[in-house]
Each structure stands twice: as C-alpha cells, then as structure tokens.
C-alpha cells in the first residue's frame, strides 16, 4: 500500500520554514494581471458553496474564497502557515483553519459540496495523484464542484527544473531568505495528464490555461 505521506515530510519542512516569506510569490510583477483575474474568477466558482480547501497555506486564497462561499474549511499540515492564515481579515464564522494531511484527508468534515486546492497538485508525485483525486472525491458530496489552481512553467519567471526522476517528476532548487536550500518536487502537468487524472471522478473537466497559471474546474459524478 502506498503511504500517502511518503513524498511529503521534506515538503512540509520546507513550507514550515518558508511561512513568513511565502506570500512574496504573489508579488512577481509579470504575474499581477493574471492574479487579479484569478482573484475574481476563483471565488465565483464557489458562490454559496461549503468549500474544503486543502493545503491552504497562509490563507491567501481562503480570504478571497470566503467572499463568495457559504463557508470554508481550510486545512494544511503546517501550524506555522495556519497561524498566519488565522490572522487574515475574514468575517467571523466564515472560515475554519485546521491541521490535516492533503492526501489522506483524515479528519476533514464530510459535509462539503466543493473543494479548492491552490498550488498543491504540482507537489504531489505523479504516482500519488490518483490517490489524492480519489480521497478528495470520497470526502465530498456527490456532484461537488472542484477547482484546482497551479502553475504553468514560464521561462524567465519560473524557477528552473533542476532534476527529473524516473517516473517523470520534476524538481527545483529553492533557497529561503535564511540561505537554507531545499530540493522541492514541482510538476508541470500537461492538459492531457490533468484531464485523464480527474476522469474517474469528474462529470466533465474544463481547463483554463494562462501564461503563469492553470485552473482545472470540474463537478464530481
Ligand atoms: C505551495 S503552498 C500553497 C499554499 C496555498 N494553497 C496557496 O495557494 O497560497 C503548499 C502548501 O502545502 C502544505 N503542505 C505540504 N505538505 C502537506 C501535506 N502533506 N498535507 C497538507 N498540506 C501540506 C504546505 O505547508 C504549504 O502551505
């Protein structure tokens, strides 16, 4: 049996150390127009929905989802990012932040009719994507709406790929302000890979491909 946590302890530590500097990734000048579009587009997908947000990080997207959603249950593995998320200006009772693993999803509420994952898919090994998709679909109500947001590889803007492993996963070398270096799994899936991955659970999937981002939206069967 595949251990759902098998690829992530290293990633957990990297994001734990990066918590206070994480949101600078949203300051890249060349990405501002697409981000502005996404800050409008993504919340509208979840109007009046009860949303499970996986790997929510510092709550950057949670604060925007909370404008349109009925409620957001947002989880992450790292307390250091959840502490920052809890300080976001979100109306009382609109969002709950809690610790949970994004692949096993143990302990997440079973009452959500939507899910959002921002910049998480790219950190899941290709061999574990099917498990993530299956577990997510099992935690949600039938017909639930799902949106997955992540990065397109953009030369000159993305960190270069430093290594590709035997199953085709790609890696980047990332450096923190402290000088600490981490090798981080970061995949840039093709449109075909994405639609094939969700086919077992999705009624139909729509992929919106931008220069710096992609957004996959589908309803569960
Ligand atoms: C690229 S960040 C995305 C954060 C946020 N979704 C955003 O879009 O700004 C990836 C997040 O995954 C979290 N993470 C790493 N391993 C995890 C795991 N096994 N389960 C849940 N979250 C995990 C990290 O703590 C980090 O906050």
CSV table of N, CA, C and O in Angstrom, one decimal, residues 66-167:
chain,number,residue,atom,x,y,z
A,66,UNK,N,-13.7,33.2,0.7
A,66,UNK,CA,-14.7,33.5,1.8
A,66,UNK,C,-15.6,34.6,1.4
A,66,UNK,O,-16.7,34.8,2.0
A,67,UNK,N,-15.3,35.4,0.4
A,67,UNK,CA,-16.2,36.5,-0.1
A,67,UNK,C,-17.4,35.9,-0.7
A,67,UNK,O,-18.5,36.5,-0.6
A,68,UNK,N,-17.3,34.7,-1.4
A,68,UNK,CA,-18.5,34.2,-2.1
A,68,UNK,C,-19.0,32.9,-1.5
A,68,UNK,O,-20.2,32.6,-1.7
A,69,UNK,N,-18.1,32.1,-0.9
A,69,UNK,CA,-18.5,30.8,-0.3
A,69,UNK,C,-19.4,31.0,0.9
A,69,UNK,O,-19.4,32.0,1.5
A,70,UNK,N,-20.2,30.0,1.1
A,70,UNK,CA,-21.1,30.0,2.4
A,70,UNK,C,-20.1,29.8,3.6
A,70,UNK,O,-20.3,30.5,4.6
A,71,UNK,N,-19.2,28.9,3.4
A,71,UNK,CA,-18.2,28.6,4.5
A,71,UNK,C,-17.0,27.9,3.9
A,71,UNK,O,-17.1,27.3,2.9
A,72,UNK,N,-15.8,28.1,4.5
A,72,UNK,CA,-14.6,27.5,4.0
A,72,UNK,C,-14.0,26.7,5.2
A,72,UNK,O,-13.8,27.3,6.3
A,73,UNK,N,-13.7,25.4,5.0
A,73,UNK,CA,-13.0,24.6,5.9
A,73,UNK,C,-11.6,24.5,5.3
A,73,UNK,O,-11.4,23.8,4.2
A,74,UNK,N,-10.6,25.1,5.8
A,74,UNK,CA,-9.3,25.2,5.2
A,74,UNK,C,-8.2,24.5,6.0
A,74,UNK,O,-8.1,24.7,7.2
A,75,UNK,N,-7.5,23.5,5.4
A,75,UNK,CA,-6.6,22.7,6.2
A,75,UNK,C,-5.2,22.8,5.5
A,75,UNK,O,-5.0,23.0,4.3
A,76,UNK,N,-4.2,22.5,6.4
A,76,UNK,CA,-2.8,22.5,5.9
A,76,UNK,C,-2.1,21.6,7.0
A,76,UNK,O,-2.5,21.4,8.1
A,77,UNK,N,-0.9,21.1,6.6
A,77,UNK,CA,-0.2,20.2,7.5
A,77,UNK,C,0.7,21.0,8.5
A,77,UNK,O,1.0,20.5,9.6
A,78,UNK,N,0.9,22.3,8.2
A,78,UNK,CA,1.9,23.1,9.0
A,78,UNK,C,1.2,24.1,9.8
A,78,UNK,O,0.5,25.0,9.3
A,79,UNK,N,1.4,24.0,11.1
A,79,UNK,CA,0.8,25.0,12.1
A,79,UNK,C,1.4,26.4,11.8
A,79,UNK,O,0.7,27.4,12.0
A,80,UNK,N,2.6,26.5,11.3
A,80,UNK,CA,3.3,27.8,11.1
A,80,UNK,C,2.5,28.6,10.0
A,80,UNK,O,2.4,29.8,10.1
A,81,UNK,N,2.0,28.0,9.0
A,81,UNK,CA,1.2,28.7,8.0
A,81,UNK,C,-0.2,29.0,8.5
A,81,UNK,O,-0.8,30.0,8.2
A,82,UNK,N,-0.8,28.0,9.2
A,82,UNK,CA,-2.1,28.2,9.7
A,82,UNK,C,-2.2,29.4,10.7
A,82,UNK,O,-3.2,30.1,10.7
A,83,UNK,N,-1.2,29.6,11.4
A,83,UNK,CA,-1.2,30.8,12.4
A,83,UNK,C,-1.3,32.1,11.6
A,83,UNK,O,-2.0,33.0,12.0
A,84,UNK,N,-0.6,32.1,10.4
A,84,UNK,CA,-0.7,33.3,9.6
A,84,UNK,C,-2.1,33.4,9.0
A,84,UNK,O,-2.7,34.5,8.9
A,85,UNK,N,-2.6,32.3,8.5
A,85,UNK,CA,-3.9,32.3,7.9
A,85,UNK,C,-5.0,32.8,8.9
A,85,UNK,O,-5.9,33.5,8.4
A,86,UNK,N,-4.9,32.4,10.1
A,86,UNK,CA,-5.9,32.8,11.1
A,86,UNK,C,-6.0,34.3,11.3
A,86,UNK,O,-7.0,34.8,11.9
A,87,UNK,N,-4.9,35.0,10.9
A,87,UNK,CA,-4.9,36.5,11.0
A,87,UNK,C,-5.5,37.2,9.8
A,87,UNK,O,-5.6,38.4,9.8
A,88,UNK,N,-5.9,36.4,8.8
A,88,UNK,CA,-6.5,37.1,7.6
A,88,UNK,C,-7.8,37.7,7.9
A,88,UNK,O,-8.6,37.2,8.8
A,89,UNK,N,-8.1,38.9,7.3
A,89,UNK,CA,-9.3,39.6,7.6
A,89,UNK,C,-10.6,38.9,7.0
A,89,UNK,O,-11.0,39.3,5.9
A,90,UNK,N,-11.0,37.8,7.6
A,90,UNK,CA,-12.1,37.0,7.1
A,90,UNK,C,-13.3,37.2,8.2
A,90,UNK,O,-13.0,37.1,9.4
A,91,UNK,N,-14.5,37.5,7.7
A,91,UNK,CA,-15.6,37.6,8.7
A,91,UNK,C,-15.7,36.4,9.6
A,91,UNK,O,-15.6,35.3,9.2
A,92,UNK,N,-16.0,36.7,10.9
A,92,UNK,CA,-16.1,35.6,11.9
A,92,UNK,C,-17.1,34.6,11.4
A,92,UNK,O,-18.2,34.9,10.9
A,93,UNK,N,-16.7,33.3,11.6
A,93,UNK,CA,-17.6,32.2,11.3
A,93,UNK,C,-17.6,31.8,9.8
A,93,UNK,O,-18.2,30.8,9.4
A,94,UNK,N,-16.9,32.5,9.0
A,94,UNK,CA,-16.8,32.2,7.5
A,94,UNK,C,-15.8,31.1,7.2
A,94,UNK,O,-15.9,30.3,6.3
A,95,UNK,N,-14.7,31.1,8.0
A,95,UNK,CA,-13.6,30.1,7.7
A,95,UNK,C,-13.1,29.5,9.0
A,95,UNK,O,-13.0,30.1,10.0
A,96,UNK,N,-12.8,28.2,8.8
A,96,UNK,CA,-12.2,27.4,9.9
A,96,UNK,C,-10.8,26.9,9.4
A,96,UNK,O,-10.8,26.3,8.3
A,97,UNK,N,-9.8,27.1,10.1
A,97,UNK,CA,-8.4,26.6,9.7
A,97,UNK,C,-8.1,25.5,10.7
A,97,UNK,O,-8.2,25.6,11.9
A,98,UNK,N,-7.6,24.4,10.1
A,98,UNK,CA,-7.3,23.2,10.9
A,98,UNK,C,-6.2,22.4,10.3
A,98,UNK,O,-6.0,22.5,9.0
A,99,UNK,N,-5.5,21.6,11.1
A,99,UNK,CA,-4.4,20.8,10.6
A,99,UNK,C,-4.9,19.4,10.0
A,99,UNK,O,-5.7,18.7,10.6
A,100,UNK,N,-4.6,19.2,8.7
A,100,UNK,CA,-4.9,17.9,8.1
A,100,UNK,C,-3.9,17.6,6.9
A,100,UNK,O,-3.5,18.6,6.3
A,101,UNK,N,-3.7,16.3,6.7
A,101,UNK,CA,-2.9,15.9,5.5
A,101,UNK,C,-3.7,16.0,4.3
A,101,UNK,O,-4.8,15.5,4.2
A,102,UNK,N,-3.1,16.6,3.2
A,102,UNK,CA,-3.9,16.8,2.0
A,102,UNK,C,-4.1,15.5,1.2
A,102,UNK,O,-5.0,15.5,0.3
A,103,UNK,N,-3.3,14.5,1.4
A,103,UNK,CA,-3.5,13.3,0.6
A,103,UNK,C,-4.5,12.3,1.4
A,103,UNK,O,-5.5,11.8,0.8
A,104,UNK,N,-4.2,12.1,2.6
A,104,UNK,CA,-5.1,11.1,3.4
A,104,UNK,C,-6.5,11.8,3.7
A,104,UNK,O,-7.5,11.2,3.7
A,105,UNK,N,-6.4,13.1,3.9
A,105,UNK,CA,-7.6,14.0,4.3
A,105,UNK,C,-8.3,13.4,5.5
A,105,UNK,O,-9.5,13.6,5.6
A,106,UNK,N,-7.6,12.7,6.3
A,106,UNK,CA,-8.2,12.2,7.6
A,106,UNK,C,-8.7,13.3,8.4
A,106,UNK,O,-7.9,14.3,8.6
A,107,UNK,N,-9.9,13.2,9.0
A,107,UNK,CA,-10.4,14.2,9.9
A,107,UNK,C,-11.0,15.4,9.3
A,107,UNK,O,-11.5,16.3,10.0
A,108,UNK,N,-11.1,15.5,8.0
A,108,UNK,CA,-11.8,16.7,7.4
A,108,UNK,C,-13.3,16.4,7.4
A,108,UNK,O,-13.7,15.3,7.3
A,109,UNK,N,-14.1,17.5,7.5
A,109,UNK,CA,-15.5,17.3,7.5
A,109,UNK,C,-16.1,16.7,6.2
A,109,UNK,O,-15.5,17.0,5.1
A,110,UNK,N,-17.1,15.9,6.3
A,110,UNK,CA,-17.6,15.2,5.2
A,110,UNK,C,-18.8,15.9,4.6
A,110,UNK,O,-19.6,15.4,3.8
A,111,UNK,N,-19.0,17.2,5.0
A,111,UNK,CA,-20.2,17.9,4.6
A,111,UNK,C,-20.0,19.0,3.5
A,111,UNK,O,-20.9,19.8,3.3
A,112,UNK,N,-18.8,18.9,2.9
A,112,UNK,CA,-18.5,20.0,1.9
A,112,UNK,C,-19.1,19.6,0.5
A,112,UNK,O,-19.0,18.5,0.1
A,113,UNK,N,-19.6,20.6,-0.2
A,113,UNK,CA,-20.1,20.4,-1.6
A,113,UNK,C,-19.2,21.1,-2.6
A,113,UNK,O,-19.6,21.4,-3.7
A,114,UNK,N,-17.9,21.3,-2.2
A,114,UNK,CA,-16.9,21.9,-3.1
A,114,UNK,C,-15.5,21.8,-2.5
A,114,UNK,O,-15.4,21.6,-1.3
A,115,UNK,N,-14.5,21.9,-3.4
A,115,UNK,CA,-13.2,21.8,-2.9
A,115,UNK,C,-12.3,22.7,-3.7
A,115,UNK,O,-12.5,22.8,-4.9
A,116,UNK,N,-11.2,23.3,-3.1
A,116,UNK,CA,-10.2,24.1,-3.8
A,116,UNK,C,-8.9,23.6,-3.3
A,116,UNK,O,-8.6,23.4,-2.1
A,117,UNK,N,-7.9,23.5,-4.3
A,117,UNK,CA,-6.5,23.3,-3.9
A,117,UNK,C,-5.7,24.2,-4.8
A,117,UNK,O,-5.7,24.2,-6.0
A,118,UNK,N,-5.0,25.1,-4.1
A,118,UNK,CA,-4.1,26.0,-4.8
A,118,UNK,C,-2.6,25.6,-4.6
A,118,UNK,O,-2.1,25.5,-3.5
A,119,UNK,N,-2.0,25.4,-5.7
A,119,UNK,CA,-0.5,25.1,-5.8
A,119,UNK,C,-0.1,23.9,-4.9
A,119,UNK,O,0.9,23.9,-4.3
A,120,UNK,N,-1.0,22.9,-4.9
A,120,UNK,CA,-0.8,21.7,-4.2
A,120,UNK,C,-0.5,20.5,-5.2
A,120,UNK,O,0.4,19.7,-5.0
A,121,UNK,N,-1.3,20.5,-6.2
A,121,UNK,CA,-1.2,19.4,-7.2
A,121,UNK,C,0.2,19.2,-7.7
A,121,UNK,O,0.7,18.1,-7.8
A,122,UNK,N,0.9,20.3,-8.0
A,122,UNK,CA,2.3,20.3,-8.5
A,122,UNK,C,3.2,19.7,-7.5
A,122,UNK,O,4.4,19.3,-7.9
A,123,UNK,N,2.9,19.5,-6.3
A,123,UNK,CA,3.7,19.0,-5.2
A,123,UNK,C,3.4,17.5,-4.9
A,123,UNK,O,4.0,16.9,-4.0
A,124,UNK,N,2.5,16.9,-5.7
A,124,UNK,CA,2.1,15.5,-5.5
A,124,UNK,C,2.8,14.7,-6.6
A,124,UNK,O,2.7,15.0,-7.8
A,125,UNK,N,3.5,13.6,-6.1
A,125,UNK,CA,4.2,12.7,-7.1
A,125,UNK,C,3.1,12.2,-8.1
A,125,UNK,O,2.0,11.9,-7.7
A,126,UNK,N,3.6,12.0,-9.4
A,126,UNK,CA,2.7,11.5,-10.4
A,126,UNK,C,2.0,10.2,-9.9
A,126,UNK,O,0.8,10.0,-10.2
A,127,UNK,N,2.8,9.4,-9.2
A,127,UNK,CA,2.2,8.1,-8.8
A,127,UNK,C,1.2,8.2,-7.7
A,127,UNK,O,0.6,7.2,-7.3
A,128,UNK,N,1.1,9.4,-7.1
A,128,UNK,CA,0.2,9.6,-5.9
A,128,UNK,C,-1.0,10.4,-6.3
A,128,UNK,O,-1.9,10.6,-5.4
A,129,UNK,N,-1.0,11.0,-7.5
A,129,UNK,CA,-2.1,11.8,-7.9
A,129,UNK,C,-3.5,11.1,-7.9
A,129,UNK,O,-4.5,11.6,-7.4
A,130,UNK,N,-3.5,9.8,-8.3
A,130,UNK,CA,-4.8,9.1,-8.4
A,130,UNK,C,-5.3,8.9,-7.0
A,130,UNK,O,-6.5,9.0,-6.7
A,131,UNK,N,-4.4,8.7,-6.0
A,131,UNK,CA,-4.8,8.6,-4.6
A,131,UNK,C,-5.4,9.9,-4.1
A,131,UNK,O,-6.4,9.9,-3.4
A,132,UNK,N,-4.7,11.0,-4.4
A,132,UNK,CA,-5.2,12.3,-4.0
A,132,UNK,C,-6.6,12.6,-4.5
A,132,UNK,O,-7.5,13.0,-3.8
A,133,UNK,N,-6.8,12.3,-5.8
A,133,UNK,CA,-8.1,12.6,-6.5
A,133,UNK,C,-9.2,11.7,-5.9
A,133,UNK,O,-10.3,12.2,-5.6
A,134,UNK,N,-8.8,10.4,-5.7
A,134,UNK,CA,-9.8,9.5,-5.1
A,134,UNK,C,-10.2,9.9,-3.7
A,134,UNK,O,-11.4,10.0,-3.4
A,135,UNK,N,-9.2,10.2,-2.9
A,135,UNK,CA,-9.5,10.5,-1.5
A,135,UNK,C,-10.3,11.8,-1.4
A,135,UNK,O,-11.3,12.0,-0.6
A,136,UNK,N,-10.0,12.8,-2.3
A,136,UNK,CA,-10.7,14.1,-2.3
A,136,UNK,C,-12.2,13.8,-2.7
A,136,UNK,O,-13.1,14.3,-2.0
A,137,UNK,N,-12.4,13.0,-3.7
A,137,UNK,CA,-13.8,12.8,-4.2
A,137,UNK,C,-14.6,12.1,-3.1
A,137,UNK,O,-15.8,12.3,-2.9
A,138,UNK,N,-13.9,11.2,-2.3
A,138,UNK,CA,-14.6,10.4,-1.3
A,138,UNK,C,-15.1,11.3,-0.1
A,138,UNK,O,-16.0,11.0,0.6
A,139,UNK,N,-14.3,12.4,0.1
A,139,UNK,CA,-14.6,13.3,1.2
A,139,UNK,C,-15.7,14.3,0.9
A,139,UNK,O,-16.2,15.0,1.8
A,140,UNK,N,-16.1,14.4,-0.4
A,140,UNK,CA,-17.0,15.5,-0.8
A,140,UNK,C,-18.4,14.9,-1.1
A,140,UNK,O,-18.5,13.7,-1.4
A,141,UNK,N,-19.4,15.7,-1.1
A,141,UNK,CA,-20.8,15.2,-1.5
A,141,UNK,C,-20.8,14.9,-3.0
A,141,UNK,O,-20.0,15.5,-3.8
A,142,UNK,N,-21.6,14.0,-3.5
A,142,UNK,CA,-21.8,13.7,-4.9
A,142,UNK,C,-22.1,15.0,-5.6
A,142,UNK,O,-22.9,15.8,-5.1
A,143,UNK,N,-21.6,15.2,-6.8
A,143,UNK,CA,-21.9,16.4,-7.6
A,143,UNK,C,-21.1,17.7,-7.1
A,143,UNK,O,-21.3,18.8,-7.7
A,144,UNK,N,-20.2,17.5,-6.1
A,144,UNK,CA,-19.5,18.6,-5.6
A,144,UNK,C,-18.6,19.3,-6.7
A,144,UNK,O,-18.2,18.6,-7.6
A,145,UNK,N,-18.4,20.6,-6.6
A,145,UNK,CA,-17.6,21.3,-7.5
A,145,UNK,C,-16.2,21.4,-7.0
A,145,UNK,O,-15.9,21.7,-5.8
A,146,UNK,N,-15.2,21.2,-7.9
A,146,UNK,CA,-13.8,21.2,-7.5
A,146,UNK,C,-13.0,22.1,-8.4
A,146,UNK,O,-13.3,22.1,-9.7
A,147,UNK,N,-12.1,22.9,-7.9
A,147,UNK,CA,-11.2,23.7,-8.7
A,147,UNK,C,-9.8,23.6,-8.2
A,147,UNK,O,-9.6,23.6,-7.0
A,148,UNK,N,-8.9,23.3,-9.1
A,148,UNK,CA,-7.5,23.1,-8.8
A,148,UNK,C,-6.7,24.2,-9.6
A,148,UNK,O,-6.9,24.4,-10.8
A,149,UNK,N,-5.9,24.9,-8.8
A,149,UNK,CA,-5.2,26.0,-9.4
A,149,UNK,C,-3.7,25.8,-9.2
A,149,UNK,O,-3.3,25.3,-8.1
A,150,UNK,N,-2.9,26.0,-10.3
A,150,UNK,CA,-1.5,25.7,-10.1
A,150,UNK,C,-0.7,26.5,-11.2
A,150,UNK,O,-1.3,27.2,-12.0
A,151,UNK,N,0.6,26.2,-11.2
A,151,UNK,CA,1.5,27.0,-12.1
A,151,UNK,C,1.7,26.3,-13.4
A,151,UNK,O,2.0,25.1,-13.5
A,152,UNK,N,1.7,27.1,-14.5
A,152,UNK,CA,2.2,26.7,-15.8
A,152,UNK,C,3.7,27.1,-15.7
A,152,UNK,O,4.1,28.1,-15.1
A,153,UNK,N,4.6,26.2,-16.4
A,153,UNK,CA,6.0,26.6,-16.4
A,153,UNK,C,6.2,27.8,-17.3
A,153,UNK,O,5.8,27.7,-18.5
A,154,UNK,N,6.8,28.8,-16.9
A,154,UNK,CA,7.0,30.0,-17.7
A,154,UNK,C,8.5,30.4,-17.7
A,154,UNK,O,9.0,30.8,-16.6
A,155,UNK,N,9.2,30.2,-18.8
A,155,UNK,CA,10.6,30.5,-18.9
A,155,UNK,C,10.9,32.0,-18.4
A,155,UNK,O,10.1,32.9,-18.8
A,156,UNK,N,11.9,32.2,-17.6
A,156,UNK,CA,12.2,33.5,-17.2
A,156,UNK,C,11.4,33.9,-15.9
A,156,UNK,O,11.8,34.9,-15.3
A,157,UNK,N,10.4,33.2,-15.6
A,157,UNK,CA,9.6,33.6,-14.4
A,157,UNK,C,9.6,32.4,-13.4
A,157,UNK,O,9.8,32.6,-12.2
A,158,UNK,N,9.5,31.2,-13.9
A,158,UNK,CA,9.5,30.0,-13.0
A,158,UNK,C,11.0,29.7,-12.6
A,158,UNK,O,11.9,29.9,-13.4
A,159,UNK,N,11.1,29.1,-11.5
A,159,UNK,CA,12.4,28.6,-11.1
A,159,UNK,C,12.8,27.4,-12.0
A,159,UNK,O,11.9,26.5,-12.2
A,160,UNK,N,14.0,27.4,-12.6
A,160,UNK,CA,14.3,26.3,-13.5
A,160,UNK,C,14.2,24.9,-12.9
A,160,UNK,O,14.4,24.7,-11.7
A,161,UNK,N,14.0,23.9,-13.7
A,161,UNK,CA,13.9,22.5,-13.3
A,161,UNK,C,15.3,22.0,-13.1
A,161,UNK,O,16.2,22.2,-14.0
A,162,UNK,N,15.6,21.4,-11.9
A,162,UNK,CA,17.0,21.0,-11.6
A,162,UNK,C,17.2,19.5,-11.9
A,162,UNK,O,18.3,19.0,-12.1
A,163,UNK,N,16.1,18.7,-11.9
A,163,UNK,CA,16.2,17.3,-12.0
A,163,UNK,C,14.8,16.7,-12.3
A,163,UNK,O,13.8,17.2,-12.0
A,164,UNK,N,14.9,15.6,-13.1
A,164,UNK,CA,13.7,14.8,-13.4
A,164,UNK,C,13.9,13.4,-12.9
A,164,UNK,O,15.0,12.8,-13.2
A,165,UNK,N,13.0,12.8,-12.2
A,165,UNK,CA,13.2,11.4,-11.7
A,165,UNK,C,12.7,10.4,-12.6
A,165,UNK,O,12.1,10.7,-13.7
A,166,UNK,N,12.8,9.1,-12.2
A,166,UNK,CA,12.5,8.0,-13.1
A,166,UNK,C,11.0,8.0,-13.6
A,166,UNK,O,10.7,7.5,-14.7
A,167,UNK,N,10.1,8.5,-12.7
A,167,UNK,CA,8.7,8.5,-13.1
A,167,UNK,C,8.3,9.8,-13.7
A,167,UNK,O,7.1,10.0,-14.0
